[in-house]
Coordinates of N, CA and C in Angstrom, one line a residue:
M86 N 0.8 -1.2 0.0 CA 0.0 0.0 0.0 C 0.9 1.3 0.0
I87 N 1.9 1.2 0.8 CA 2.9 2.4 0.8 C 3.5 2.6 -0.5
A88 N 3.9 1.5 -1.2 CA 4.5 1.6 -2.5 C 3.5 2.2 -3.5
I89 N 2.3 1.8 -3.5 CA 1.2 2.4 -4.3 C 1.0 3.9 -4.0
L90 N 1.0 4.2 -2.7 CA 0.9 5.6 -2.3 C 2.0 6.5 -2.9
K91 N 3.2 6.0 -2.7 CA 4.4 6.8 -3.2 C 4.3 6.9 -4.8
K92 N 4.0 5.8 -5.4 CA 3.9 5.9 -6.9 C 2.8 6.9 -7.4
E93 N 1.7 6.9 -6.7 CA 0.6 7.8 -7.1 C 1.0 9.3 -6.8
L94 N 1.6 9.5 -5.6 CA 2.0 10.9 -5.3 C 3.0 11.4 -6.3
W95 N 3.9 10.5 -6.7 CA 5.0 10.9 -7.7 C 4.3 11.2 -9.0
S96 N 3.3 10.4 -9.4 CA 2.6 10.7 -10.6 C 1.9 12.0 -10.6
Y97 N 1.4 12.5 -9.4 CA 0.8 13.8 -9.3 C 1.8 14.9 -9.3
F98 N 2.8 14.8 -8.5 CA 3.8 15.9 -8.4 C 4.9 15.8 -9.3
G99 N 5.2 14.7 -10.0 CA 6.3 14.5 -10.9 C 6.0 15.2 -12.2
N100 N 4.8 15.4 -12.6 CA 4.5 16.0 -13.9 C 3.7 17.3 -13.8
W101 N 3.8 17.9 -12.6 CA 3.2 19.2 -12.4 C 1.7 19.2 -12.3
S102 N 1.0 18.1 -12.5 CA -0.5 18.1 -12.5 C -1.0 18.6 -11.1
A103 N -0.4 18.0 -10.0 CA -0.9 18.4 -8.7 C -0.6 19.9 -8.4
W104 N 0.5 20.4 -8.8 CA 0.9 21.8 -8.6 C -0.1 22.7 -9.3
L105 N -0.5 22.3 -10.6 CA -1.4 23.1 -11.3 C -2.8 23.1 -10.7
I106 N -3.2 22.0 -10.2 CA -4.5 21.9 -9.6 C -4.6 22.7 -8.3
I107 N -3.5 22.6 -7.5 CA -3.5 23.4 -6.3 C -3.5 24.9 -6.6
A108 N -2.7 25.3 -7.6 CA -2.6 26.7 -8.0 C -4.0 27.2 -8.5
A109 N -4.6 26.4 -9.4 CA -5.9 26.8 -9.9 C -7.0 26.9 -8.8
F110 N -7.0 25.9 -7.9 CA -7.9 25.9 -6.8 C -7.7 27.2 -5.9
S111 N -6.5 27.5 -5.6 CA -6.2 28.7 -4.8 C -6.5 30.0 -5.5
L112 N -6.2 30.1 -6.8 CA -6.5 31.3 -7.6 C -8.0 31.5 -7.7
I113 N -8.8 30.5 -7.9 CA -10.3 30.7 -8.0 C -10.8 31.1 -6.7
A114 N -10.4 30.5 -5.6 CA -10.8 30.8 -4.3 C -10.5 32.3 -3.9
T115 N -9.2 32.7 -4.3 CA -8.8 34.1 -4.0 C -9.7 35.1 -4.8
L116 N -9.9 34.8 -6.1 CA -10.7 35.7 -6.9 C -12.1 35.9 -6.3
F117 N -12.7 34.8 -5.9 CA -14.1 34.9 -5.3 C -14.1 35.5 -3.9
L118 N -13.1 35.3 -3.2 CA -13.1 35.9 -1.8 C -12.6 37.3 -1.7
F119 N -11.8 37.8 -2.6 CA -11.2 39.1 -2.5 C -11.5 40.1 -3.7
F120 N -11.8 39.5 -4.8 CA -11.8 40.4 -6.0 C -13.2 40.4 -6.7
F121 N -13.8 39.3 -7.0 CA -15.1 39.3 -7.7 C -16.2 39.9 -6.8
D122 N -17.1 40.5 -7.5 CA -18.3 41.1 -6.8 C -19.4 40.0 -6.6
N123 N -19.4 39.4 -5.4 CA -20.3 38.3 -5.2 C -20.5 38.2 -3.7
D124 N -21.4 37.3 -3.3 CA -21.8 37.1 -1.9 C -20.7 36.5 -1.0
S125 N -19.6 36.0 -1.7 CA -18.5 35.4 -1.0 C -17.4 36.4 -0.7
N126 N -17.4 37.5 -1.2 CA -16.4 38.5 -1.1 C -16.3 39.0 0.4
I127 N -15.1 38.8 1.0 CA -14.9 39.1 2.4 C -15.0 40.5 2.7
F128 N -14.5 41.4 1.8 CA -14.6 42.8 2.0 C -16.1 43.3 1.9
E129 N -16.9 42.7 1.1 CA -18.3 43.1 1.0 C -19.1 42.6 2.2
I130 N -18.7 41.5 2.7 CA -19.4 40.9 3.9 C -19.2 41.8 5.1
G131 N -17.9 42.3 5.2 CA -17.6 43.3 6.2 C -17.4 42.6 7.6
M132 N -17.2 41.3 7.6 CA -16.9 40.5 8.8 C -15.6 39.8 8.8
A133 N -14.9 39.7 9.9 CA -13.7 39.0 10.0 C -14.0 37.5 10.1
S134 N -14.4 36.9 9.0 CA -14.8 35.5 9.0 C -14.4 34.8 7.7
L135 N -14.1 33.5 7.8 CA -13.8 32.7 6.6 C -15.0 31.8 6.2
Q136 N -16.2 32.2 6.8 CA -17.4 31.4 6.5 C -17.7 31.3 5.0
S137 N -17.5 32.3 4.3 CA -17.8 32.3 2.8 C -16.9 31.3 2.1
Y138 N -15.6 31.2 2.6 CA -14.7 30.3 2.1 C -15.1 28.8 2.2
F139 N -15.7 28.5 3.4 CA -16.1 27.2 3.7 C -17.4 26.8 3.0
V140 N -18.1 27.9 2.5 CA -19.3 27.6 1.7 C -18.9 27.4 0.2
L141 N -17.8 28.1 -0.2 CA -17.4 28.0 -1.6 C -16.6 26.8 -1.9
V142 N -15.7 26.4 -1.0 CA -14.8 25.3 -1.2 C -15.4 23.9 -1.6
P143 N -16.5 23.5 -0.9 CA -17.1 22.2 -1.4 C -17.5 22.2 -2.8
W144 N -18.0 23.4 -3.4 CA -18.3 23.4 -4.8 C -17.1 23.3 -5.7
L145 N -16.0 23.9 -5.3 CA -14.7 23.7 -6.0 C -14.2 22.3 -6.0
L146 N -14.4 21.7 -4.8 CA -13.9 20.3 -4.6 C -14.7 19.3 -5.4
M147 N -16.0 19.6 -5.7 CA -16.8 18.7 -6.6 C -16.1 18.5 -8.0
F148 N -15.4 19.5 -8.4 CA -14.7 19.4 -9.7 C -13.2 19.0 -9.6
I149 N -12.6 19.4 -8.5 CA -11.2 19.2 -8.3 C -10.9 17.7 -8.0
I150 N -11.6 17.2 -7.0 CA -11.4 15.8 -6.5 C -11.6 14.8 -7.6
P151 N -12.7 14.9 -8.4 CA -12.9 13.9 -9.5 C -11.8 14.0 -10.6
A152 N -11.2 15.3 -10.7 CA -10.1 15.4 -11.7 C -8.9 14.7 -11.2
L153 N -8.7 14.7 -9.9 CA -7.5 13.9 -9.3 C -7.8 12.4 -9.3
S154 N -9.0 12.0 -9.0 CA -9.3 10.6 -8.9 C -9.6 9.9 -10.2
M155 N -9.9 10.6 -11.3 CA -10.3 9.9 -12.5 C -9.2 9.0 -13.1
K156 N -8.0 9.3 -12.8 CA -6.9 8.5 -13.4 C -6.5 7.3 -12.6
T157 N -7.0 7.2 -11.4 CA -6.6 6.2 -10.5 C -6.7 4.8 -11.0
F158 N -7.9 4.5 -11.6 CA -8.1 3.1 -12.1 C -8.5 3.2 -13.6
A159 N -9.2 4.2 -14.0 CA -9.7 4.4 -15.4 C -8.4 4.4 -16.3
E160 N -7.4 5.2 -15.9 CA -6.2 5.3 -16.8 C -5.5 4.0 -16.8
E161 N -5.4 3.4 -15.6 CA -4.7 2.1 -15.6 C -5.3 1.1 -16.5
Q162 N -6.7 1.1 -16.6 CA -7.4 0.2 -17.5 C -7.2 0.6 -19.0
Q163 N -7.2 1.9 -19.2 CA -7.0 2.4 -20.6 C -5.6 2.0 -21.1
T164 N -4.6 2.2 -20.3 CA -3.2 1.9 -20.8 C -2.8 0.4 -20.7
G165 N -3.7 -0.4 -20.0 CA -3.4 -1.8 -19.9 C -2.5 -2.1 -18.7
T166 N -2.1 -1.1 -17.8 CA -1.3 -1.4 -16.7 C -2.0 -2.0 -15.5
L167 N -3.3 -2.0 -15.6 CA -4.1 -2.6 -14.5 C -3.8 -4.1 -14.4
N168 N -3.7 -4.8 -15.5 CA -3.4 -6.2 -15.4 C -2.0 -6.4 -14.9
W169 N -1.1 -5.5 -15.2 CA 0.3 -5.6 -14.6 C 0.3 -5.5 -13.1
L170 N -0.6 -4.6 -12.6 CA -0.7 -4.4 -11.2 C -1.3 -5.6 -10.5
F171 N -2.2 -6.3 -11.2 CA -2.8 -7.5 -10.7 C -1.8 -8.6 -10.5
S172 N -0.7 -8.6 -11.4 CA 0.3 -9.6 -11.3 C 1.3 -9.4 -10.2
Q173 N 1.3 -8.2 -9.6 CA 2.2 -7.9 -8.5 C 1.7 -8.5 -7.2
P174 N 2.7 -8.7 -6.3 CA 2.3 -9.3 -5.0 C 1.7 -8.3 -4.0
L175 N 0.5 -7.8 -4.4 CA -0.2 -6.9 -3.5 C -1.7 -7.2 -3.6
K176 N -2.4 -6.9 -2.5 CA -3.9 -7.1 -2.5 C -4.6 -6.0 -3.2
V177 N -5.7 -6.3 -3.7 CA -6.6 -5.2 -4.4 C -6.9 -4.2 -3.4
S178 N -7.2 -4.6 -2.1 CA -7.6 -3.6 -1.1 C -6.4 -2.6 -0.8
D179 N -5.2 -3.1 -0.9 CA -4.0 -2.2 -0.7 C -3.9 -1.3 -1.9
L180 N -4.2 -1.8 -3.1 CA -4.2 -0.9 -4.3 C -5.3 0.2 -4.2
V181 N -6.5 -0.2 -3.8 CA -7.6 0.8 -3.6 C -7.2 1.8 -2.6
F182 N -6.8 1.3 -1.4 CA -6.5 2.3 -0.3 C -5.3 3.2 -0.5
G183 N -4.3 2.6 -1.2 CA -3.2 3.5 -1.5 C -3.5 4.6 -2.5
K184 N -4.4 4.3 -3.5 CA -4.8 5.3 -4.4 C -5.7 6.3 -3.7
F185 N -6.6 5.8 -2.9 CA -7.5 6.7 -2.1 C -6.7 7.7 -1.3
L186 N -5.7 7.2 -0.6 CA -4.8 8.1 0.3 C -4.1 9.2 -0.5
S187 N -3.7 8.8 -1.7 CA -3.0 9.8 -2.5 C -3.9 10.9 -3.0
V188 N -5.1 10.6 -3.4 CA -6.1 11.6 -3.8 C -6.4 12.5 -2.5
W189 N -6.6 11.9 -1.4 CA -7.0 12.6 -0.2 C -5.9 13.5 0.2
I190 N -4.6 13.1 0.1 CA -3.5 13.9 0.5 C -3.4 15.2 -0.4
V191 N -3.5 14.9 -1.7 CA -3.4 16.1 -2.6 C -4.6 17.0 -2.4
G192 N -5.7 16.5 -2.1 CA -6.9 17.3 -1.8 C -6.7 18.2 -0.6
I193 N -6.1 17.6 0.5 CA -5.8 18.4 1.7 C -4.8 19.5 1.4
L194 N -3.8 19.2 0.5 CA -2.8 20.2 0.2 C -3.4 21.4 -0.5
C195 N -4.5 21.2 -1.2 CA -5.2 22.3 -1.8 C -5.6 23.4 -0.8
L196 N -5.8 22.9 0.5 CA -6.3 23.8 1.5 C -5.1 24.6 2.2
I197 N -3.9 24.2 2.0 CA -2.8 24.8 2.7 C -2.7 26.3 2.4
P198 N -2.8 26.8 1.1 CA -2.7 28.2 0.8 C -3.7 29.0 1.5
S199 N -4.9 28.4 1.9 CA -5.9 29.2 2.5 C -5.5 29.7 3.9
L200 N -4.4 29.2 4.5 CA -3.9 29.7 5.7 C -3.5 31.2 5.6
I201 N -3.2 31.6 4.4 CA -2.9 33.0 4.1 C -4.2 33.8 4.3
Y202 N -5.3 33.3 3.8 CA -6.6 33.9 4.0 C -6.9 34.1 5.5
L203 N -6.6 33.0 6.3 CA -6.8 33.0 7.7 C -6.0 34.1 8.4
Y204 N -4.8 34.2 8.0 CA -3.9 35.2 8.6 C -4.4 36.6 8.2
T205 N -4.8 36.8 7.0 CA -5.3 38.1 6.5 C -6.6 38.5 7.3
V206 N -7.5 37.6 7.4 CA -8.7 37.9 8.1 C -8.4 38.1 9.6
Y207 N -7.5 37.4 10.2 CA -7.1 37.6 11.6 C -6.6 39.0 11.8
V208 N -5.7 39.4 10.9 CA -5.1 40.8 11.0 C -6.1 41.9 10.7
L209 N -7.0 41.7 9.8 CA -8.0 42.7 9.4 C -9.1 42.9 10.4
G210 N -9.3 41.9 11.3 CA -10.3 42.0 12.3 C -10.2 43.2 13.2
V211 N -11.3 43.8 13.7 CA -11.3 44.9 14.6 C -11.9 44.5 15.9
P212 N -11.1 44.4 17.0 CA -9.6 44.5 17.0 C -9.0 43.3 16.3
A213 N -7.7 43.3 16.1 CA -6.9 42.2 15.4 C -7.1 40.9 16.2
G214 N -7.5 39.9 15.5 CA -7.7 38.6 16.1 C -9.2 38.3 16.4
N215 N -10.0 39.3 16.0 CA -11.5 39.1 16.3 C -12.1 38.2 15.3
I216 N -11.8 36.9 15.5 CA -12.3 35.8 14.6 C -12.7 34.6 15.4
D217 N -13.7 33.9 15.1 CA -14.1 32.7 15.8 C -13.2 31.6 15.4
L218 N -12.2 31.3 16.2 CA -11.2 30.3 15.8 C -11.8 28.9 16.0
G219 N -12.7 28.7 16.9 CA -13.3 27.4 17.1 C -14.1 27.0 15.9
M220 N -14.9 27.9 15.4 CA -15.7 27.6 14.2 C -14.8 27.4 13.0
T221 N -13.7 28.2 12.9 CA -12.8 28.2 11.8 C -12.1 26.8 11.7
F222 N -11.5 26.4 12.8 CA -10.8 25.1 12.9 C -11.8 23.9 12.7
G223 N -13.0 24.1 13.3 CA -14.0 23.0 13.1 C -14.3 22.9 11.6
S224 N -14.4 24.0 10.9 CA -14.7 24.0 9.5 C -13.6 23.3 8.7
Y225 N -12.3 23.6 9.1 CA -11.2 23.0 8.4 C -11.2 21.5 8.6
I226 N -11.5 21.0 9.8 CA -11.7 19.6 10.0 C -12.8 19.0 9.2
G227 N -13.9 19.7 9.1 CA -15.0 19.3 8.2 C -14.6 19.1 6.8
L228 N -13.8 20.1 6.3 CA -13.3 20.1 4.9 C -12.4 18.9 4.6
I229 N -11.5 18.6 5.6 CA -10.6 17.5 5.4 C -11.4 16.2 5.3
I230 N -12.4 16.0 6.2 CA -13.3 14.8 6.1 C -14.1 14.8 4.9
L231 N -14.6 16.0 4.4 CA -15.4 16.0 3.2 C -14.5 15.7 2.0
I232 N -13.3 16.1 2.0 CA -12.3 15.7 0.9 C -12.2 14.2 0.8
A233 N -12.1 13.6 2.0 CA -12.0 12.1 2.1 C -13.2 11.4 1.5
A234 N -14.4 12.0 1.8 CA -15.6 11.4 1.2 C -15.7 11.6 -0.3
F235 N -15.3 12.8 -0.8 CA -15.3 13.0 -2.2 C -14.3 12.1 -2.9
S236 N -13.1 11.9 -2.2 CA -12.1 11.0 -2.8 C -12.6 9.6 -2.9
G237 N -13.3 9.1 -1.9 CA -13.9 7.8 -2.0 C -14.9 7.7 -3.1
V238 N -15.7 8.7 -3.3 CA -16.7 8.7 -4.4 C -16.0 8.7 -5.7
G239 N -14.9 9.6 -5.8 CA -14.1 9.6 -7.1 C -13.4 8.3 -7.4
I240 N -12.9 7.7 -6.4 CA -12.2 6.4 -6.6 C -13.3 5.3 -7.1
L241 N -14.5 5.4 -6.5 CA -15.5 4.5 -7.0 C -15.9 4.7 -8.4
A242 N -16.0 6.0 -8.8 CA -16.4 6.4 -10.2 C -15.3 5.9 -11.1
S243 N -14.0 6.0 -10.7 CA -12.9 5.6 -11.6 C -12.9 4.0 -11.7
S244 N -13.3 3.3 -10.6 CA -13.2 1.9 -10.7 C -14.3 1.3 -11.6
I245 N -15.4 2.1 -11.7 CA -16.6 1.6 -12.5 C -16.3 1.9 -14.0
S246 N -15.6 3.1 -14.3 CA -15.5 3.6 -15.6 C -14.5 2.9 -16.5
Q247 N -14.7 3.0 -17.8 CA -13.7 2.5 -18.8 C -12.7 3.4 -19.2
N248 N -12.9 4.7 -19.1 CA -12.0 5.8 -19.5 C -12.0 6.9 -18.5
Q249 N -11.1 7.9 -18.7 CA -10.9 9.0 -17.7 C -12.0 10.0 -17.8
I250 N -12.5 10.3 -19.0 CA -13.6 11.2 -19.2 C -14.8 10.8 -18.5
M251 N -15.2 9.5 -18.8 CA -16.4 9.0 -18.1 C -16.2 9.0 -16.6
A252 N -15.0 8.7 -16.1 CA -14.7 8.7 -14.7 C -14.9 10.1 -14.1
Y253 N -14.4 11.1 -14.8 CA -14.5 12.4 -14.3 C -16.0 12.9 -14.2
L254 N -16.7 12.7 -15.3 CA -18.1 13.1 -15.4 C -18.9 12.4 -14.3
L255 N -18.7 11.1 -14.2 CA -19.5 10.3 -13.2 C -19.1 10.8 -11.8
G256 N -17.8 11.0 -11.6 CA -17.4 11.5 -10.3 C -18.0 12.8 -9.9
V257 N -18.0 13.8 -10.8 CA -18.6 15.1 -10.6 C -20.1 14.9 -10.3
F258 N -20.8 14.1 -11.1 CA -22.2 13.9 -10.9 C -22.5 13.3 -9.5
M259 N -21.8 12.2 -9.1 CA -22.0 11.6 -7.9 C -21.7 12.5 -6.7
C260 N -20.6 13.3 -6.8 CA -20.3 14.2 -5.7 C -21.4 15.3 -5.6
F261 N -21.9 15.8 -6.7 CA -22.9 16.8 -6.8 C -24.2 16.2 -6.1
I262 N -24.6 15.0 -6.5 CA -25.8 14.4 -5.9 C -25.7 14.2 -4.4
M263 N -24.5 13.7 -4.0 CA -24.3 13.5 -2.5 C -24.3 14.7 -1.7
Y264 N -23.7 15.8 -2.3 CA -23.5 17.0 -1.5 C -24.7 17.9 -1.6
F265 N -25.3 18.2 -2.8 CA -26.3 19.2 -3.0 C -27.6 18.6 -3.5
G266 N -27.6 17.6 -4.4 CA -28.8 17.0 -5.0 C -29.7 16.4 -3.9
I267 N -29.2 15.6 -3.0 CA -30.1 15.0 -2.0 C -30.7 16.1 -1.1
E268 N -29.9 17.0 -0.7 CA -30.4 18.1 0.1 C -31.5 18.9 -0.5
Q269 N -31.4 19.2 -1.8 CA -32.4 19.9 -2.5 C -33.7 19.1 -2.7
L270 N -33.6 17.8 -2.9 CA -34.7 16.9 -3.0 C -35.5 16.9 -1.7
A271 N -34.7 16.8 -0.6 CA -35.4 16.8 0.7 C -36.1 18.1 1.0
S272 N -35.6 19.2 0.5 CA -36.1 20.6 0.8 C -37.5 20.7 0.2
Y273 N -37.9 19.9 -0.8 CA -39.2 20.0 -1.4 C -40.3 19.4 -0.5
K274 N -39.9 18.6 0.5 CA -40.8 18.0 1.5 C -41.9 17.2 0.8
L275 N -41.5 16.3 -0.1 CA -42.5 15.5 -0.8 C -42.7 14.2 -0.1
L276 N -41.9 13.8 0.8 CA -42.0 12.5 1.4 C -42.4 12.5 2.9
G277 N -42.9 13.7 3.3 CA -43.3 13.8 4.7 C -42.2 13.6 5.7
G278 N -42.4 12.8 6.6 CA -41.4 12.5 7.7 C -40.1 11.9 7.1
A279 N -40.2 11.3 5.9 CA -39.0 10.6 5.4 C -38.0 11.6 4.8
D280 N -38.5 12.9 4.6 CA -37.6 13.9 4.1 C -36.4 14.1 5.1
F281 N -36.6 13.9 6.4 CA -35.5 14.1 7.3 C -34.5 13.0 7.1
I282 N -35.0 11.8 6.9 CA -34.0 10.6 6.6 C -33.3 10.9 5.3
L283 N -34.0 11.3 4.3 CA -33.3 11.6 3.0 C -32.3 12.7 3.2
Q284 N -32.6 13.7 3.9 CA -31.7 14.8 4.1 C -30.4 14.4 4.8
N285 N -30.5 13.4 5.7 CA -29.3 12.9 6.4 C -28.5 11.9 5.6
I286 N -29.0 11.5 4.5 CA -28.2 10.6 3.6 C -27.1 11.4 2.9
G287 N -27.4 12.7 2.6 CA -26.5 13.5 1.9 C -25.4 14.1 2.7
F288 N -24.3 14.6 2.1 CA -23.2 15.2 2.8 C -23.5 16.5 3.5
Y289 N -24.4 17.3 2.9 CA -24.5 18.7 3.3 C -24.8 18.9 4.8
Q290 N -25.8 18.2 5.3 CA -26.2 18.4 6.7 C -25.1 18.0 7.6
H291 N -24.4 17.0 7.3 CA -23.3 16.5 8.2 C -22.1 17.4 8.1
F292 N -21.9 18.0 7.0 CA -20.8 19.0 6.9 C -21.2 20.3 7.6
L293 N -22.4 20.7 7.6 CA -22.9 21.9 8.1 C -22.6 22.0 9.6
G294 N -22.6 20.9 10.3 CA -22.3 20.9 11.7 C -20.9 21.4 12.0
F295 N -19.9 20.9 11.1 CA -18.5 21.3 11.3 C -18.3 22.8 11.1
T296 N -19.1 23.4 10.1 CA -18.9 24.8 9.8 C -19.4 25.7 11.0
R297 N -20.2 25.1 11.9 CA -20.6 25.8 13.1 C -19.7 25.6 14.3
G298 N -18.6 24.8 14.0 CA -17.6 24.5 15.1 C -18.0 23.3 15.9
L299 N -19.0 22.6 15.5 CA -19.5 21.4 16.2 C -18.9 20.1 15.6
I300 N -18.1 19.4 16.3 CA -17.5 18.1 15.8 C -18.3 17.0 16.5
D301 N -19.4 16.6 15.8 CA -20.3 15.6 16.4 C -19.8 14.2 16.0
F302 N -19.9 13.3 16.9 CA -19.5 11.9 16.6 C -20.3 11.3 15.5
K303 N -21.6 11.6 15.5 CA -22.5 11.1 14.5 C -22.1 11.5 13.1
D304 N -21.7 12.8 13.0 CA -21.3 13.3 11.7 C -20.0 12.6 11.2
V305 N -19.0 12.5 12.1 CA -17.8 11.8 11.8 C -18.0 10.3 11.4
A306 N -18.9 9.7 12.2 CA -19.2 8.3 11.9 C -19.9 8.1 10.6
Y307 N -20.7 9.1 10.2 CA -21.4 9.0 8.9 C -20.4 9.1 7.8
F308 N -19.4 10.0 7.9 CA -18.5 10.1 6.8 C -17.5 8.9 6.7
V309 N -17.2 8.4 7.9 CA -16.4 7.2 7.9 C -17.1 6.0 7.2
L310 N -18.4 5.9 7.5 CA -19.2 4.9 6.9 C -19.3 5.1 5.4
I311 N -19.5 6.3 4.9 CA -19.5 6.6 3.5 C -18.2 6.2 2.8
I312 N -17.1 6.6 3.4 CA -15.8 6.3 2.9 C -15.6 4.8 2.8
G313 N -16.0 4.1 3.9 CA -15.8 2.6 3.9 C -16.6 2.0 2.8
I314 N -17.9 2.4 2.6 CA -18.8 1.8 1.6 C -18.2 2.1 0.2
T315 N -17.7 3.3 -0.1 CA -17.1 3.6 -1.4 C -15.9 2.7 -1.7
L316 N -15.0 2.6 -0.7 CA -13.8 1.8 -0.9 C -14.1 0.3 -1.0
V317 N -15.1 -0.2 -0.2 CA -15.5 -1.6 -0.4 C -16.1 -1.9 -1.8
L318 N -16.9 -1.0 -2.2 CA -17.5 -1.1 -3.6 C -16.4 -1.0 -4.7
S319 N -15.4 -0.1 -4.5 CA -14.3 0.0 -5.4 C -13.5 -1.3 -5.5
N320 N -13.3 -1.8 -4.3 CA -12.5 -3.1 -4.2 C -13.3 -4.2 -5.0
H321 N -14.6 -4.2 -4.8 CA -15.4 -5.2 -5.5 C -15.4 -5.1 -7.0
F322 N -15.5 -3.8 -7.5 CA -15.5 -3.6 -9.0 C -14.1 -3.9 -9.6
I323 N -13.1 -3.6 -8.8 CA -11.7 -3.9 -9.3 C -11.4 -5.4 -9.4
N324 N -11.9 -6.1 -8.3 CA -11.8 -7.5 -8.3 C -12.5 -8.2 -9.5
K325 N -13.6 -7.6 -9.9 CA -14.3 -8.2 -11.1 C -13.6 -8.0 -12.4
K326 N -12.6 -7.1 -12.4 CA -11.9 -6.8 -13.6 C -10.6 -7.7 -13.7
K327 N -10.4 -8.5 -12.7 CA -9.3 -9.4 -12.8 C -9.4 -10.5 -13.8

């Protein structure tokens, strides 16, 4: 698993793809937070808070994480190297988990430049440091866990797909449905009392708790369960390709 993790990380950072994705992610976030005229602009909000950043980032991750994960298995199958991996002395579960960890790590690295935003907001507060650090750090933990969930979904999409384009589109669609689609369906209140159950199937409500600074065991357990299910299913679909 460690060998697969190192190989995947090298494939991301060795050809500049990870650097470009991190740079693009940071540039888009910076433009929305400080330059574009929109509801996320920190100067227009007039509050020393990164709350708008934590609202924006999940939408960016819906497109970034599938872009990272689409190559994990779909590319291996396209190029024929998946059969070579099967011939190596490693378990399919190690293969899946190693690739999952690599996507998760690169996803987390996308958040590192945002520490500059945190420092900026911290300094601009009146008085300096007038920022809810508990809510901020809780939101960061929520993002790290959400990245893991998106990574699991992306790995699953790649394990199902025959090529990278299909893996990317399927990954974006699945992430969108899990984060926003289910929440919107539940908001129509068409199922009566079952709407609450439907709402809690999606990512949004569980991520929302973290953005309020609340680290609830139920929310953490939910994401761990989702990650486990996606990795088990990925393992199943990859085993079928042997």
